[in-house]
GROMACS .gro file of C-alpha atoms in nm:
model
  439
    1MET     CA    1   8.126   6.978   1.128
    2ALA     CA    2   7.964   6.887   0.822
    3ALA     CA    3   7.760   7.037   0.605
    4ALA     CA    4   7.317   7.017   0.598
    5VAL     CA    5   7.227   6.791   0.264
    6ARG     CA    6   6.963   7.056   0.047
    7ALA     CA    7   6.650   6.823  -0.045
    8ALA     CA    8   6.632   6.714  -0.418
    9ARG     CA    9   6.379   6.856  -0.633
   10PRO     CA   10   6.217   6.643  -0.825
   11ALA     CA   11   6.355   6.635  -1.174
   12ARG     CA   12   6.130   6.723  -1.483
   13THR     CA   13   6.103   6.566  -1.840
   14PRO     CA   14   6.210   6.842  -2.098
   15SER     CA   15   5.861   6.963  -2.176
   16GLY     CA   16   5.882   7.109  -1.788
   17GLY     CA   17   5.619   6.771  -1.654
   18ALA     CA   18   5.670   6.523  -1.384
   19ALA     CA   19   5.903   6.305  -1.500
   20ARG     CA   20   5.703   5.964  -1.541
   21ALA     CA   21   5.790   5.591  -1.355
   22PRO     CA   22   5.958   5.301  -1.578
   23ASP     CA   23   5.629   5.070  -1.603
   24TRP     CA   24   5.777   4.737  -1.471
   25ALA     CA   25   5.633   4.444  -1.519
   26PRO     CA   26   5.756   4.400  -1.881
   27ARG     CA   27   6.088   4.495  -1.849
   28VAL     CA   28   6.131   4.216  -1.495
   29LYS     CA   29   6.223   3.857  -1.755
   30ARG     CA   30   6.229   3.611  -1.509
   31SER     CA   31   5.941   3.613  -1.242
   32LEU     CA   32   5.850   3.406  -0.925
   33GLN     CA   33   5.591   3.639  -0.812
   34GLY     CA   34   5.302   3.410  -0.961
   35ALA     CA   35   5.474   3.114  -0.874
   36ARG     CA   36   5.290   2.823  -0.580
   37THR     CA   37   5.516   2.778  -0.281
   38LEU     CA   38   5.530   2.772   0.055
   39SER     CA   39   5.454   3.031   0.244
   40LYS     CA   40   5.347   3.151   0.625
   41PRO     CA   41   5.048   3.460   0.673
   42ALA     CA   42   5.208   3.762   0.884
   43ARG     CA   43   5.320   3.760   1.204
   44TRP     CA   44   5.260   3.392   1.200
   45ARG     CA   45   5.499   3.320   1.513
   46ASP     CA   46   5.156   3.496   1.694
   47TYR     CA   47   4.914   3.199   1.584
   48ALA     CA   48   4.872   2.929   1.891
   49TYR     CA   49   4.948   2.630   1.709
   50PRO     CA   50   5.228   2.649   1.379
   51PHE     CA   51   5.248   2.327   1.229
   52VAL     CA   52   5.523   2.499   0.963
   53TYR     CA   53   5.867   2.544   0.884
   54GLY     CA   54   6.083   2.868   0.985
   55HIS     CA   55   6.181   2.883   1.396
   56HIS     CA   56   6.349   2.711   1.615
   57ASP     CA   57   6.253   2.573   1.861
   58PRO     CA   58   6.418   2.757   2.207
   59GLN     CA   59   6.387   2.509   2.427
   60LEU     CA   60   6.656   2.238   2.157
   61PHE     CA   61   6.868   2.532   2.069
   62PRO     CA   62   7.178   2.446   2.178
   63THR     CA   63   7.263   2.832   2.324
   64GLU     CA   64   7.557   2.784   2.565
   65ASP     CA   65   7.774   2.601   2.350
   66PHE     CA   66   7.707   2.771   2.007
   67ARG     CA   67   7.776   3.067   2.179
   68GLU     CA   68   8.116   2.940   2.300
   69CYS     CA   69   8.219   2.877   1.951
   70CYS     CA   70   8.126   3.232   1.838
   71MET     CA   71   8.337   3.390   2.146
   72ARG     CA   72   8.640   3.153   2.078
   73THR     CA   73   8.631   3.236   1.686
   74LEU     CA   74   8.583   3.592   1.782
   75ALA     CA   75   8.923   3.577   1.994
   76ARG     CA   76   9.236   3.817   1.875
   77ALA     CA   77   9.354   3.466   1.764
   78GLN     CA   78   9.133   3.322   1.538
   79LEU     CA   79   9.070   3.658   1.371
   80GLU     CA   80   9.364   3.568   1.124
   81HIS     CA   81   9.159   3.290   1.036
   82TRP     CA   82   8.831   3.431   0.874
   83THR     CA   83   8.910   3.768   0.835
   84PRO     CA   84   9.042   3.785   0.552
   85ASP     CA   85   8.835   3.747   0.188
   86PHE     CA   86   8.809   3.410   0.011
   87GLU     CA   87   8.759   3.508  -0.317
   88THR     CA   88   8.606   3.196  -0.461
   89GLU     CA   89   8.716   2.937  -0.177
   90ASP     CA   90   8.591   2.801   0.177
   91MET     CA   91   8.693   2.827   0.497
   92PRO     CA   92   8.934   2.473   0.536
   93ASP     CA   93   8.857   2.393   0.836
   94LEU     CA   94   8.474   2.339   0.735
   95ILE     CA   95   8.526   2.177   0.442
   96GLU     CA   96   8.770   1.903   0.655
   97GLN     CA   97   8.505   1.860   0.909
   98LEU     CA   98   8.217   1.797   0.695
   99ARG     CA   99   8.441   1.543   0.510
  100THR     CA  100   8.603   1.356   0.773
  101ARG     CA  101   8.319   1.459   0.999
  102VAL     CA  102   7.974   1.440   0.871
  103LEU     CA  103   7.974   1.295   0.581
  104PRO     CA  104   8.097   0.940   0.602
  105LYS     CA  105   7.830   0.909   0.857
  106ARG     CA  106   7.581   0.891   0.552
  107GLY     CA  107   7.908   0.641   0.357
  108VAL     CA  108   7.978   0.893   0.145
  109PHE     CA  109   8.374   1.048   0.109
  110ALA     CA  110   8.459   1.320  -0.090
  111LEU     CA  111   8.845   1.512  -0.111
  112PRO     CA  112   8.817   1.901  -0.016
  113GLU     CA  113   8.809   2.007  -0.385
  114GLU     CA  114   8.492   1.818  -0.443
  115ILE     CA  115   8.282   1.998  -0.146
  116ILE     CA  116   8.155   2.394  -0.191
  117VAL     CA  117   7.973   2.606   0.105
  118THR     CA  118   7.667   2.685  -0.010
  119VAL     CA  119   7.389   2.978   0.180
  120GLY     CA  120   7.191   2.701   0.277
  121ALA     CA  121   7.065   2.448   0.061
  122GLN     CA  122   6.882   2.730  -0.113
  123GLN     CA  123   7.199   2.921  -0.303
  124ALA     CA  124   7.310   2.507  -0.384
  125PHE     CA  125   6.974   2.430  -0.654
  126GLN     CA  126   7.071   2.799  -0.762
  127LEU     CA  127   7.444   2.740  -0.857
  128LEU     CA  128   7.354   2.390  -0.938
  129ALA     CA  129   7.022   2.509  -1.149
  130GLU     CA  130   7.272   2.779  -1.337
  131ALA     CA  131   7.518   2.577  -1.467
  132LEU     CA  132   7.358   2.287  -1.580
  133LEU     CA  133   6.957   2.357  -1.670
  134ASP     CA  134   6.893   2.587  -2.035
  135SER     CA  135   6.532   2.521  -2.211
  136ARG     CA  136   6.638   2.220  -2.354
  137THR     CA  137   6.747   2.043  -2.052
  138ARG     CA  138   6.520   1.706  -1.947
  139LEU     CA  139   6.415   1.736  -1.569
  140GLY     CA  140   6.275   1.545  -1.368
  141PHE     CA  141   6.137   1.637  -1.099
  142GLU     CA  142   5.946   1.418  -0.831
  143GLU     CA  143   5.571   1.490  -0.797
  144PRO     CA  144   5.444   1.563  -0.536
  145GLY     CA  145   5.828   1.742  -0.499
  146TYR     CA  146   5.985   2.065  -0.294
  147PRO     CA  147   5.866   2.397  -0.407
  148HIS     CA  148   6.121   2.579  -0.380
  149ALA     CA  149   6.334   2.358  -0.597
  150ARG     CA  150   6.134   2.343  -0.817
  151ASN     CA  151   6.054   2.687  -0.827
  152CYS     CA  152   6.446   2.785  -0.849
  153PHE     CA  153   6.469   2.538  -1.107
  154ALA     CA  154   6.200   2.716  -1.313
  155LEU     CA  155   6.390   3.036  -1.382
  156ARG     CA  156   6.557   2.870  -1.626
  157ARG     CA  157   6.225   2.707  -1.758
  158PRO     CA  158   6.409   2.331  -1.859
  159ARG     CA  159   6.122   2.105  -1.990
  160TRP     CA  160   5.969   1.900  -1.664
  161VAL     CA  161   5.921   1.548  -1.676
  162PRO     CA  162   5.702   1.460  -1.360
  163LEU     CA  163   5.771   1.212  -1.184
  164ARG     CA  164   5.557   0.941  -0.949
  165VAL     CA  165   5.635   0.932  -0.600
  166ASP     CA  166   5.428   0.608  -0.382
  167ALA     CA  167   5.514   0.499  -0.031
  168ASP     CA  168   5.831   0.376  -0.099
  169GLY     CA  169   5.965   0.745  -0.233
  170VAL     CA  170   5.989   0.808  -0.607
  171VAL     CA  171   5.915   0.521  -0.903
  172VAL     CA  172   6.289   0.435  -1.051
  173ASP     CA  173   6.115   0.177  -1.353
  174GLU     CA  174   5.888   0.463  -1.508
  175ILE     CA  175   6.173   0.715  -1.534
  176PRO     CA  176   6.203   0.815  -1.926
  177ALA     CA  177   6.427   0.972  -2.126
  178LEU     CA  178   6.597   1.205  -1.867
  179ASP     CA  179   6.921   1.468  -1.862
  180LEU     CA  180   6.862   1.503  -1.482
  181VAL     CA  181   6.665   1.404  -1.187
  182PHE     CA  182   6.627   1.573  -0.881
  183VAL     CA  183   6.574   1.311  -0.556
  184THR     CA  184   6.498   1.343  -0.156
  185PRO     CA  185   6.552   0.969  -0.085
  186SER     CA  186   6.598   0.980   0.296
  187GLN     CA  187   6.263   1.188   0.361
  188GLN     CA  188   6.072   1.241   0.071
  189SER     CA  189   5.970   1.613  -0.006
  190PRO     CA  190   5.669   1.612   0.112
  191THR     CA  191   5.494   1.273   0.153
  192THR     CA  192   5.843   1.171   0.404
  193ALA     CA  193   5.858   0.787   0.229
  194THR     CA  194   6.255   0.686   0.212
  195LEU     CA  195   6.390   0.527  -0.073
  196SER     CA  196   6.435   0.192  -0.054
  197LEU     CA  197   6.833   0.019  -0.128
  198GLN     CA  198   6.650  -0.142  -0.359
  199ARG     CA  199   6.491   0.138  -0.579
  200ARG     CA  200   6.837   0.318  -0.509
  201THR     CA  201   7.042   0.116  -0.701
  202ALA     CA  202   6.795   0.114  -0.934
  203LEU     CA  203   6.832   0.456  -0.932
  204LEU     CA  204   7.175   0.466  -1.076
  205GLN     CA  205   7.184   0.107  -1.288
  206ALA     CA  206   6.936   0.397  -1.429
  207ALA     CA  207   7.139   0.661  -1.453
  208ASP     CA  208   7.425   0.512  -1.616
  209ALA     CA  209   7.195   0.351  -1.902
  210GLN     CA  210   7.035   0.589  -2.009
  211ASP     CA  211   7.339   0.884  -1.947
  212PHE     CA  212   7.095   1.109  -1.672
  213VAL     CA  213   7.226   1.288  -1.364
  214VAL     CA  214   7.110   1.291  -1.047
  215ILE     CA  215   7.109   1.566  -0.783
  216GLU     CA  216   7.028   1.417  -0.409
  217ASP     CA  217   6.910   1.660  -0.164
  218ASP     CA  218   6.966   1.522   0.187
  219TYR     CA  219   6.757   1.690   0.414
  220GLU     CA  220   6.712   1.595   0.767
  221ALA     CA  221   6.879   1.307   0.671
  222GLU     CA  222   6.998   1.259   1.034
  223ASN     CA  223   6.721   1.258   1.146
  224LEU     CA  224   6.669   0.919   1.206
  225TYR     CA  225   6.483   0.822   1.487
  226ASP     CA  226   6.331   0.423   1.356
  227GLY     CA  227   6.472   0.189   1.130
  228VAL     CA  228   6.831   0.103   0.987
  229PRO     CA  229   6.998   0.394   0.841
  230ILE     CA  230   7.022   0.366   0.427
  231PRO     CA  231   7.301   0.492   0.347
  232ALA     CA  232   7.306   0.817   0.069
  233LEU     CA  233   7.283   0.766  -0.282
  234LYS     CA  234   7.580   0.927  -0.334
  235SER     CA  235   7.743   0.642  -0.040
  236LEU     CA  236   7.642   0.448  -0.381
  237ASP     CA  237   7.779   0.595  -0.673
  238ARG     CA  238   8.006   0.462  -0.860
  239SER     CA  239   8.023   0.668  -1.148
  240GLY     CA  240   8.003   1.038  -1.040
  241ARG     CA  241   7.692   1.063  -1.116
  242VAL     CA  242   7.570   1.177  -0.841
  243VAL     CA  243   7.621   1.540  -0.652
  244TYR     CA  244   7.476   1.563  -0.312
  245VAL     CA  245   7.290   1.831  -0.119
  246GLY     CA  246   7.345   1.928   0.194
  247SER     CA  247   7.197   2.114   0.528
  248ILE     CA  248   7.435   2.165   0.836
  249ALA     CA  249   7.268   2.439   0.979
  250LYS     CA  250   6.878   2.354   0.959
  251SER     CA  251   6.853   2.153   1.257
  252LEU     CA  252   7.018   2.428   1.460
  253ALA     CA  253   6.791   2.702   1.296
  254PRO     CA  254   6.713   2.743   0.970
  255ALA     CA  255   6.841   3.133   0.979
  256LEU     CA  256   7.178   2.998   0.994
  257ARG     CA  257   7.207   2.962   0.569
  258LEU     CA  258   7.486   2.704   0.596
  259GLY     CA  259   7.455   2.430   0.302
  260TYR     CA  260   7.729   2.228   0.064
  261ILE     CA  261   7.711   2.078  -0.243
  262VAL     CA  262   7.934   1.734  -0.290
  263ALA     CA  263   8.065   1.687  -0.645
  264PRO     CA  264   8.343   1.588  -0.881
  265ALA     CA  265   8.589   1.852  -0.912
  266PRO     CA  266   8.587   1.961  -1.245
  267LEU     CA  267   8.147   2.049  -1.145
  268VAL     CA  268   8.268   2.188  -0.803
  269ALA     CA  269   8.529   2.434  -0.989
  270GLU     CA  270   8.250   2.575  -1.170
  271LEU     CA  271   8.020   2.614  -0.901
  272ARG     CA  272   8.254   2.769  -0.744
  273HIS     CA  273   8.268   3.086  -0.990
  274LEU     CA  274   7.952   3.120  -1.032
  275ARG     CA  275   7.906   3.152  -0.624
  276HIS     CA  276   8.205   3.447  -0.683
  277VAL     CA  277   7.980   3.645  -0.939
  278VAL     CA  278   7.681   3.593  -0.635
  279VAL     CA  279   7.799   3.632  -0.322
  280ARG     CA  280   8.151   3.576  -0.295
  281HIS     CA  281   8.152   3.321  -0.045
  282PRO     CA  282   7.943   3.232   0.282
  283SER     CA  283   8.073   3.398   0.537
  284ALA     CA  284   8.355   3.317   0.681
  285PHE     CA  285   8.266   3.420   1.014
  286LEU     CA  286   7.999   3.165   1.054
  287GLN     CA  287   8.197   2.834   0.899
  288HIS     CA  288   8.439   2.878   1.125
  289ALA     CA  289   8.263   2.859   1.470
  290TYR     CA  290   8.035   2.665   1.322
  291ALA     CA  291   8.368   2.431   1.199
  292LEU     CA  292   8.414   2.463   1.615
  293TYR     CA  293   8.102   2.359   1.691
  294LEU     CA  294   8.144   2.050   1.488
  295SER     CA  295   8.525   1.967   1.620
  296LEU     CA  296   8.374   2.022   1.952
  297GLY     CA  297   8.118   1.695   1.892
  298HIS     CA  298   7.786   1.978   1.986
  299HIS     CA  299   7.671   1.872   1.593
  300GLU     CA  300   7.609   1.496   1.716
  301SER     CA  301   7.477   1.597   2.082
  302HIS     CA  302   7.277   1.784   1.926
  303ALA     CA  303   7.123   1.569   1.738
  304ARG     CA  304   7.086   1.323   1.930
  305ARG     CA  305   6.818   1.539   2.168
  306LEU     CA  306   6.739   1.624   1.831
  307ASN     CA  307   6.597   1.333   1.700
  308GLN     CA  308   6.485   1.194   2.049
  309ALA     CA  309   6.240   1.515   2.087
  310MET     CA  310   6.120   1.476   1.679
  311ARG     CA  311   6.025   1.121   1.762
  312SER     CA  312   5.812   1.235   2.090
  313ARG     CA  313   5.625   1.473   1.871
  314VAL     CA  314   5.565   1.290   1.550
  315ALA     CA  315   5.389   0.966   1.825
  316ALA     CA  316   5.223   1.261   2.018
  317ALA     CA  317   5.044   1.417   1.590
  318ALA     CA  318   5.015   1.093   1.551
  319GLU     CA  319   4.823   0.962   1.885
  320ALA     CA  320   4.617   1.318   1.819
  321LEU     CA  321   4.538   1.276   1.499
  322GLN     CA  322   4.400   0.883   1.570
  323ARG     CA  323   4.181   1.023   1.774
  324THR     CA  324   4.026   1.332   1.655
  325LEU     CA  325   4.098   1.298   1.371
  326PRO     CA  326   4.031   0.944   1.234
  327ASP     CA  327   3.929   0.911   0.897
  328PHE     CA  328   4.233   1.079   0.789
  329ALA     CA  329   4.499   0.865   0.676
  330PHE     CA  330   4.913   0.984   0.727
  331ARG     CA  331   5.154   0.692   0.772
  332LEU     CA  332   5.497   0.734   0.994
  333PRO     CA  333   5.817   0.830   0.937
  334GLN     CA  334   6.128   0.692   0.953
  335GLY     CA  335   6.288   1.036   1.069
  336GLY     CA  336   6.225   1.386   1.021
  337ALA     CA  337   5.996   1.635   1.165
  338SER     CA  338   5.622   1.575   0.958
  339LEU     CA  339   5.389   1.440   0.903
  340TRP     CA  340   5.222   1.441   0.609
  341VAL     CA  341   4.829   1.383   0.595
  342GLN     CA  342   4.529   1.236   0.353
  343ALA     CA  343   4.187   1.387   0.446
  344PRO     CA  344   3.927   1.260   0.316
  345ASP     CA  345   3.835   1.338  -0.055
  346TRP     CA  346   3.619   1.590   0.014
  347VAL     CA  347   3.852   1.813   0.182
  348ASP     CA  348   4.028   2.127   0.027
  349ALA     CA  349   4.389   2.114   0.192
  350ALA     CA  350   4.379   2.500   0.087
  351GLU     CA  351   4.033   2.574   0.204
  352LEU     CA  352   4.090   2.370   0.527
  353ALA     CA  353   4.403   2.577   0.574
  354LEU     CA  354   4.240   2.905   0.557
  355GLU     CA  355   3.968   2.762   0.808
  356ALA     CA  356   4.227   2.645   1.052
  357ARG     CA  357   4.431   2.946   1.106
  358ARG     CA  358   4.063   3.099   1.235
  359HIS     CA  359   4.075   2.864   1.496
  360GLY     CA  360   4.470   2.962   1.559
  361VAL     CA  361   4.577   2.607   1.331
  362LEU     CA  362   4.928   2.669   1.029
  363ILE     CA  363   4.916   2.413   0.846
  364GLU     CA  364   5.090   2.386   0.487
  365PRO     CA  365   4.820   2.257   0.196
  366GLY     CA  366   4.964   2.031  -0.027
  367ASP     CA  367   4.896   2.188  -0.308
  368VAL     CA  368   5.208   2.385  -0.332
  369PHE     CA  369   5.350   2.080  -0.393
  370TYR     CA  370   5.259   1.943  -0.687
  371GLN     CA  371   5.320   2.081  -1.069
  372GLU     CA  372   4.963   1.983  -1.163
  373ALA     CA  373   4.782   1.937  -0.792
  374PRO     CA  374   4.432   1.715  -0.819
  375GLN     CA  375   4.173   1.968  -0.734
  376PRO     CA  376   4.024   1.992  -0.483
  377CYS     CA  377   4.367   1.867  -0.326
  378PRO     CA  378   4.294   1.689  -0.042
  379CYS     CA  379   4.699   1.658   0.069
  380PHE     CA  380   4.875   1.905   0.386
  381ARG     CA  381   5.136   1.845   0.557
  382LEU     CA  382   5.182   1.928   0.951
  383ARG     CA  383   5.535   2.043   1.023
  384LEU     CA  384   5.626   1.996   1.396
  385SER     CA  385   5.998   2.136   1.412
  386SER     CA  386   5.817   2.490   1.528
  387ILE     CA  387   5.577   2.372   1.806
  388ALA     CA  388   5.610   2.323   2.153
  389PRO     CA  389   5.575   1.955   2.279
  390ASP     CA  390   5.221   2.018   2.477
  391ARG     CA  391   5.087   2.293   2.204
  392ILE     CA  392   5.039   1.966   1.934
  393ALA     CA  393   4.809   1.748   2.117
  394PRO     CA  394   4.530   2.074   2.156
  395GLY     CA  395   4.649   2.191   1.860
  396ILE     CA  396   4.554   1.868   1.652
  397GLU     CA  397   4.224   1.934   1.853
  398ALA     CA  398   4.154   2.295   1.730
  399LEU     CA  399   4.224   2.176   1.364
  400ALA     CA  400   3.950   1.899   1.414
  401ARG     CA  401   3.715   2.184   1.534
  402ALA     CA  402   3.824   2.304   1.210
  403VAL     CA  403   3.731   2.025   1.002
  404ALA     CA  404   3.370   2.019   1.141
  405ASP     CA  405   3.330   2.360   1.048
  406LEU     CA  406   3.493   2.325   0.700
  407ARG     CA  407   3.203   2.006   0.671
  408ALA     CA  408   2.953   2.196   0.747
  409ARG     CA  409   2.996   2.466   0.494
  410VAL     CA  410   3.080   2.204   0.287
  411ARG     CA  411   2.754   2.126   0.314
  412ALA     CA  412   2.565   2.352   0.356
  413ARG     CA  413   2.701   2.464  -0.070
  414GLN     CA  414   2.586   2.079  -0.132
  415ALA     CA  415   2.246   2.142   0.009
  416PRO     CA  416   1.945   2.135  -0.281
  417ARG     CA  417   1.849   2.521  -0.289
  418ALA     CA  418   1.557   2.603  -0.181
  419THR     CA  419   1.222   2.657  -0.430
  420SER     CA  420   0.889   2.762  -0.453
  421PRO     CA  421   0.632   2.522  -0.355
  422ALA     CA  422   0.443   2.573  -0.756
  423ALA     CA  423   0.845   2.505  -0.851
  424SER     CA  424   0.808   2.147  -0.654
  425SER     CA  425   0.493   2.034  -0.769
  426ALA     CA  426   0.601   1.992  -1.058
  427GLY     CA  427   0.971   1.880  -1.032
  428ALA     CA  428   0.833   1.650  -0.769
  429ALA     CA  429   0.691   1.302  -1.052
  430GLY     CA  430   1.065   1.253  -1.136
  431ALA     CA  431   1.331   1.469  -0.968
  432ARG     CA  432   1.481   1.360  -0.621
  433PRO     CA  433   1.682   1.628  -0.403
  434ALA     CA  434   2.071   1.609  -0.402
  435SER     CA  435   2.242   1.428  -0.178
  436ALA     CA  436   2.391   1.625   0.107
  437SER     CA  437   2.665   1.358   0.171
  438THR     CA  438   3.041   1.477   0.156
  439ARG     CA  439   3.161   1.142   0.158
   0.00000   0.00000   0.00000
């Protein structure tokens, strides 16, 4: 029987007093606690209308298909393929499925040594930041842009250069002298704009002429349900200037955390050593299971079901917005699972988000997507991947009630304060009451 462990006594200083805890604030050299980012309230799943990212849809999750792949991975005959330590390498079967089944659909063809698997796209950004950024790097970043990538890059303190975004994506002809450009051309985050083929070509020409490298985040590229698919920026690259980041598990469940980078072999070799000192490699079990999932064709069939479902949800959200909030503007995306909404100028989306919570609605206020957000910021994003289809219209109607309550509060703030009769008569000659209009 093991001996019981005796309780330890608190350490004492030489003078006999209690030991003093360190002050961590000055010791922390890199902090993101004050950075603006996408966040959700505690117990966010309890809200009736979660128009936010971060939860799989149980109606769409391919439970039986994925269970089959996990069970086959656990078979005794398969253990030797994934139980050893892979050191800096990845599961060869997954690399092969990526290069022969997933990437060709985006027009990308790569050798095995040009692909590295990551713990989601987020680790891809972290590895690239470690390898390519320092305080002298001139980094062009979309404005508005993806906050998780921005905060990851911010740890290396690059020289930020905001790149304007319009209805067609990043404005290429305004790009100044840079070292690195981060773009989301398939579904611009957060506006959902798709970068045209002409702009993609112009961006690569600018990269060659100005000698900068492009990081392409091709998130939700497979979720296309309208228009002609535009090839990935990487597929048009002839000089090795595009570093491609993809996610193979996002459409299944965010928590699976499987992404990858496609880049020239010398850079991938560097990234492998950087990854090794942090996590060695992503879960080999999960890599093996997902390689089976891809090889059996489950990924393609799930993507088709998902696209059909997202198209229906976007249409439902668009109809409800036009019916209940007709002065709120948006453009229908070609794919993906979100709508970028422009509210009237009087709306502060951060304030609206707080009001909406009281009505059971969660939205993503637009200020977190900006390096320098307009004040007030009237934009917000509605994500449709975490909400059931039959909750979309009631959720938009609840949002409209939140807008009405916010409008009343704004009008009350703008209304003139009551004054005494003497003061009113004294100012009656030239004063006019302030307008209560909220435009």
